[in-house]
Short mmCIF file of C-alpha atoms in Angstrom, two decimals:
data_model
loop_
_atom_site.label_atom_id
_atom_site.label_comp_id
_atom_site.label_asym_id
_atom_site.label_seq_id
_atom_site.Cartn_x
_atom_site.Cartn_y
_atom_site.Cartn_z
CA UNK A 5 1.19 -32.28 2.82
CA UNK A 6 -0.84 -33.58 6.55
CA UNK A 7 1.50 -31.16 7.78
CA UNK A 8 1.14 -27.68 6.29
CA UNK A 9 -2.61 -26.66 4.24
CA UNK A 10 -2.48 -25.28 0.70
CA UNK A 11 1.07 -25.38 0.14
CA UNK A 12 1.04 -27.53 -3.05
CA UNK A 13 1.00 -24.30 -5.31
CA UNK A 14 1.16 -20.62 -4.35
CA UNK A 15 -1.80 -18.81 -4.67
CA UNK A 16 -2.59 -14.74 -4.53
CA UNK A 17 -3.43 -13.05 -1.33
CA UNK A 18 -5.34 -9.87 -0.03
CA UNK A 19 -2.63 -9.16 2.22
CA UNK A 20 0.11 -9.17 -0.69
CA UNK A 21 -2.47 -7.57 -2.89
CA UNK A 22 -3.58 -4.90 -0.43
CA UNK A 23 0.47 -4.18 -0.36
CA UNK A 24 0.88 -4.06 -3.78
CA UNK A 25 -2.08 -1.52 -4.60
CA UNK A 26 -1.34 0.81 -2.01
CA UNK A 27 2.63 1.18 -2.92
CA UNK A 28 1.09 1.62 -6.66
CA UNK A 29 -1.80 4.09 -5.24
CA UNK A 30 0.78 6.15 -3.41
CA UNK A 31 3.29 6.25 -6.11
CA UNK A 32 0.85 7.63 -8.77
CA UNK A 33 -0.38 10.65 -6.18
CA UNK A 34 3.27 11.34 -5.78
CA UNK A 35 4.28 10.49 -9.37
CA UNK A 36 0.84 11.03 -11.60
CA UNK A 37 2.61 11.16 -14.62
CA UNK A 38 4.82 8.32 -14.75
CA UNK A 39 3.40 4.82 -16.29
CA UNK A 40 -0.14 6.34 -15.79
CA UNK A 41 -2.08 4.40 -17.99
CA UNK A 42 0.02 1.18 -16.92
CA UNK A 43 -0.72 2.03 -13.13
CA UNK A 44 -4.28 3.04 -13.42
CA UNK A 45 -4.74 -0.56 -15.30
CA UNK A 46 -3.02 -2.08 -12.63
CA UNK A 47 -5.33 -0.69 -9.84
CA UNK A 48 -8.75 -1.38 -11.44
CA UNK A 49 -7.05 -5.17 -11.97
CA UNK A 50 -6.22 -5.44 -8.24
CA UNK A 51 -9.70 -4.00 -7.39
CA UNK A 52 -11.44 -6.62 -9.11
CA UNK A 53 -9.24 -9.37 -7.67
CA UNK A 54 -9.82 -7.89 -4.36
CA UNK A 55 -13.69 -7.85 -4.83
CA UNK A 56 -13.44 -11.55 -5.70
CA UNK A 57 -11.74 -12.86 -2.70
CA UNK A 58 -14.36 -11.10 -0.39
CA UNK A 59 -16.86 -13.81 0.98
CA UNK A 60 -20.49 -13.90 1.15
CA UNK A 61 -20.84 -12.22 4.78
CA UNK A 62 -18.24 -9.50 3.85
CA UNK A 63 -15.04 -10.69 5.21
CA UNK A 64 -11.78 -11.70 3.82
CA UNK A 65 -10.17 -14.92 4.92
CA UNK A 66 -6.73 -13.62 6.54
CA UNK A 67 -3.64 -16.27 5.54
CA UNK A 68 -0.85 -14.87 7.91
CA UNK A 69 -2.37 -13.89 10.93
CA UNK A 70 -5.63 -15.02 12.90
CA UNK A 71 -7.66 -14.11 10.69
CA UNK A 72 -10.95 -12.43 9.50
CA UNK A 73 -10.87 -9.45 11.21
CA UNK A 74 -6.98 -9.59 9.95
CA UNK A 75 -7.84 -10.29 6.77
CA UNK A 76 -11.08 -7.54 6.30
CA UNK A 77 -8.20 -5.32 7.43
CA UNK A 78 -6.59 -5.59 4.70
CA UNK A 79 -9.94 -6.22 2.08
CA UNK A 80 -10.82 -2.82 3.15
CA UNK A 81 -7.45 -0.86 3.51
CA UNK A 82 -6.90 -2.22 -0.14
CA UNK A 83 -9.67 -0.90 -1.58
CA UNK A 84 -10.00 2.06 -0.34
CA UNK A 85 -6.64 2.69 -1.42
CA UNK A 86 -7.70 2.47 -5.29
CA UNK A 87 -10.78 4.66 -4.68
CA UNK A 88 -13.63 2.91 -2.86
CA UNK A 89 -15.47 4.99 -0.41
CA UNK A 90 -17.74 4.40 2.42
CA UNK A 91 -20.53 3.57 0.31
CA UNK A 92 -19.29 1.31 -1.38
CA UNK A 93 -20.89 -2.27 -1.16
CA UNK A 94 -18.43 -4.30 -0.77
CA UNK A 95 -16.71 -1.90 2.28
CA UNK A 96 -20.43 -1.63 3.67
CA UNK A 97 -20.29 -5.45 4.07
CA UNK A 98 -17.06 -5.88 5.36
CA UNK A 99 -18.00 -2.76 8.11
CA UNK A 100 -21.16 -4.29 8.66
CA UNK A 101 -19.18 -8.10 9.37
CA UNK A 102 -16.87 -6.29 11.39
CA UNK A 103 -19.73 -4.77 13.58
CA UNK A 104 -21.78 -8.08 13.98
CA UNK A 105 -18.70 -10.15 15.29
CA UNK A 106 -18.22 -7.27 18.37
CA UNK A 107 -18.01 -8.15 21.79
CA UNK A 108 -20.11 -6.82 24.59
CA UNK A 109 -17.63 -5.28 26.28
CA UNK A 110 -16.09 -3.24 22.66
CA UNK A 111 -13.49 -5.73 21.99
CA UNK A 112 -13.03 -8.25 18.84
CA UNK A 113 -11.72 -11.83 19.17
CA UNK A 114 -10.40 -15.06 17.23
CA UNK A 115 -7.74 -17.56 17.99
CA UNK A 116 -6.24 -20.25 15.50
CA UNK A 117 -9.30 -22.04 15.07
CA UNK A 118 -10.46 -19.45 12.17
CA UNK A 119 -7.57 -20.13 10.23
CA UNK A 120 -8.11 -24.01 10.60
CA UNK A 121 -11.42 -23.98 10.16
CA UNK A 122 -11.58 -20.96 7.87
CA UNK A 123 -14.85 -20.16 10.27
CA UNK A 124 -14.94 -17.07 12.48
CA UNK A 125 -14.19 -18.43 15.53
CA UNK A 126 -16.84 -16.84 18.05
CA UNK A 127 -15.18 -15.68 21.61
CA UNK A 128 -12.18 -17.66 20.20
CA UNK A 129 -10.25 -15.49 22.53
CA UNK A 130 -11.64 -16.73 25.75
CA UNK A 131 -8.95 -18.86 26.86
CA UNK A 132 -5.67 -16.29 26.30
CA UNK A 133 -7.90 -12.65 26.29
CA UNK A 134 -10.74 -12.11 28.36
CA UNK A 135 -13.83 -13.61 29.38
CA UNK A 136 -15.80 -12.58 26.61
CA UNK A 137 -13.46 -14.03 23.89
CA UNK A 138 -12.11 -10.49 22.94
CA UNK A 139 -8.28 -9.24 22.84
CA UNK A 140 -6.22 -6.17 21.97
CA UNK A 141 -4.93 -7.22 18.70
CA UNK A 142 -8.07 -8.74 17.15
CA UNK A 143 -9.61 -5.46 18.23
CA UNK A 144 -7.00 -3.07 16.93
CA UNK A 145 -7.37 -4.97 13.43
CA UNK A 146 -10.79 -4.37 13.48
CA UNK A 147 -10.80 -0.99 14.55
CA UNK A 148 -8.06 0.13 11.46
CA UNK A 149 -10.09 -1.49 9.31
CA UNK A 150 -13.73 0.05 10.32
CA UNK A 151 -11.82 3.57 10.44
CA UNK A 152 -10.50 3.42 6.80
CA UNK A 153 -13.69 2.38 6.30
CA UNK A 154 -15.59 5.62 7.06
CA UNK A 155 -16.97 4.72 10.40
CA UNK A 156 -14.92 6.33 12.84
CA UNK A 157 -17.88 8.03 14.11
CA UNK A 158 -19.58 5.10 15.32
CA UNK A 159 -20.28 3.62 17.95
CA UNK A 160 -18.55 0.45 17.79
CA UNK A 161 -15.62 1.94 17.09
CA UNK A 162 -15.87 4.57 20.01
CA UNK A 163 -16.29 1.42 22.65
CA UNK A 164 -13.50 -0.44 20.50
CA UNK A 165 -10.60 2.44 21.23
CA UNK A 166 -11.81 2.47 24.93
CA UNK A 167 -11.59 -1.28 25.08
CA UNK A 168 -7.52 -0.63 23.92
CA UNK A 169 -7.48 2.24 26.06
CA UNK A 170 -8.35 0.27 29.39
CA UNK A 171 -6.47 -3.31 28.36
CA UNK A 172 -3.27 -1.18 28.25
CA UNK A 173 -1.10 -1.57 31.27
CA UNK A 174 0.32 1.12 33.77
CA UNK A 175 3.58 0.70 32.28
CA UNK A 176 2.38 1.44 28.89
CA UNK A 177 2.61 -2.31 27.44
CA UNK A 178 -0.67 -4.75 26.61
CA UNK A 179 -0.74 -8.28 27.51
CA UNK A 180 0.28 -11.12 25.39
CA UNK A 181 -2.66 -13.00 24.94
CA UNK A 182 -2.14 -15.52 22.68
CA UNK A 183 -1.00 -16.62 18.91
CA UNK A 184 -2.28 -13.94 16.69
CA UNK A 185 0.00 -15.19 13.62
CA UNK A 186 -0.06 -18.17 11.14
CA UNK A 187 1.25 -19.08 8.02
CA UNK A 188 -0.03 -22.22 5.60
CA UNK A 189 -3.33 -22.76 7.76
CA UNK A 190 -2.09 -24.70 10.41
CA UNK A 191 1.05 -23.22 11.60
CA UNK A 192 0.98 -20.57 14.46
CA UNK A 193 3.24 -18.15 15.05
CA UNK A 194 3.71 -16.23 18.59
CA UNK A 195 4.44 -12.29 17.32
CA UNK A 196 5.39 -10.49 20.48
CA UNK A 197 5.10 -6.85 19.03
CA UNK A 198 1.93 -7.35 17.52
CA UNK A 199 0.36 -6.36 20.90
CA UNK A 200 1.82 -3.13 21.03
CA UNK A 201 2.11 -2.33 17.07
CA UNK A 202 -1.16 -2.67 16.44
CA UNK A 203 -3.29 -1.01 19.09
CA UNK A 204 -0.93 1.87 18.81
CA UNK A 205 -1.56 2.22 15.08
CA UNK A 206 -5.58 1.87 15.61
CA UNK A 207 -5.39 4.51 18.23
CA UNK A 208 -3.12 6.40 16.43
CA UNK A 209 -5.55 6.38 13.21
CA UNK A 210 -8.36 7.09 15.30
CA UNK A 211 -6.73 10.40 16.71
CA UNK A 212 -6.45 11.39 13.32
CA UNK A 213 -9.61 10.70 12.59
CA UNK A 214 -10.40 13.02 15.43
CA UNK A 215 -8.24 16.11 14.10
CA UNK A 216 -5.24 15.53 16.30
CA UNK A 217 -7.32 16.35 19.18
CA UNK A 218 -6.76 15.09 22.68
CA UNK A 219 -8.95 12.62 24.24
CA UNK A 220 -9.32 10.04 26.91
#
């Protein structure tokens, strides 16, 4: 097809795989005796598949949003759900990748070019985010991955949290900063709820990491 990318056959994705693995892992915790052998085999196979999708730089390509911050969050989330710890080599590489992409102001940012070119769009959100190419949605995805990967106490996470808080509007909203969704590599989608859902999720995860204590 000349309109959509990579659509002639269906593929397995890091996003769908993470969702399936976390569901199996949580089910296994609640019902450890139910089909235990099959679940354990599925988790091991799923973890191997997740690792096979990781790129040499430590990232995962996200097929349903823009793009590497998003995909890497799913990769880390899936591996940790399967039992990988902060010292796991794949988790370490993923966190190092994200840290290397943080802007000087504490945020992260990509745009649609990451999806189409399949390479990280440096300062990608400069047109729709801030002057350093960062935006709240990508920052939230990066924070969710880093905290899940055991980096909650890192200076990168602290700076990212401050970035989200500083970018919040007086009414509690965050500004719409551009297209963050995509499908079939070349079709962007405006998910307006993303600017609120993911920053709140990231801040909530950080507060949970902090033990629920108040911070500002």
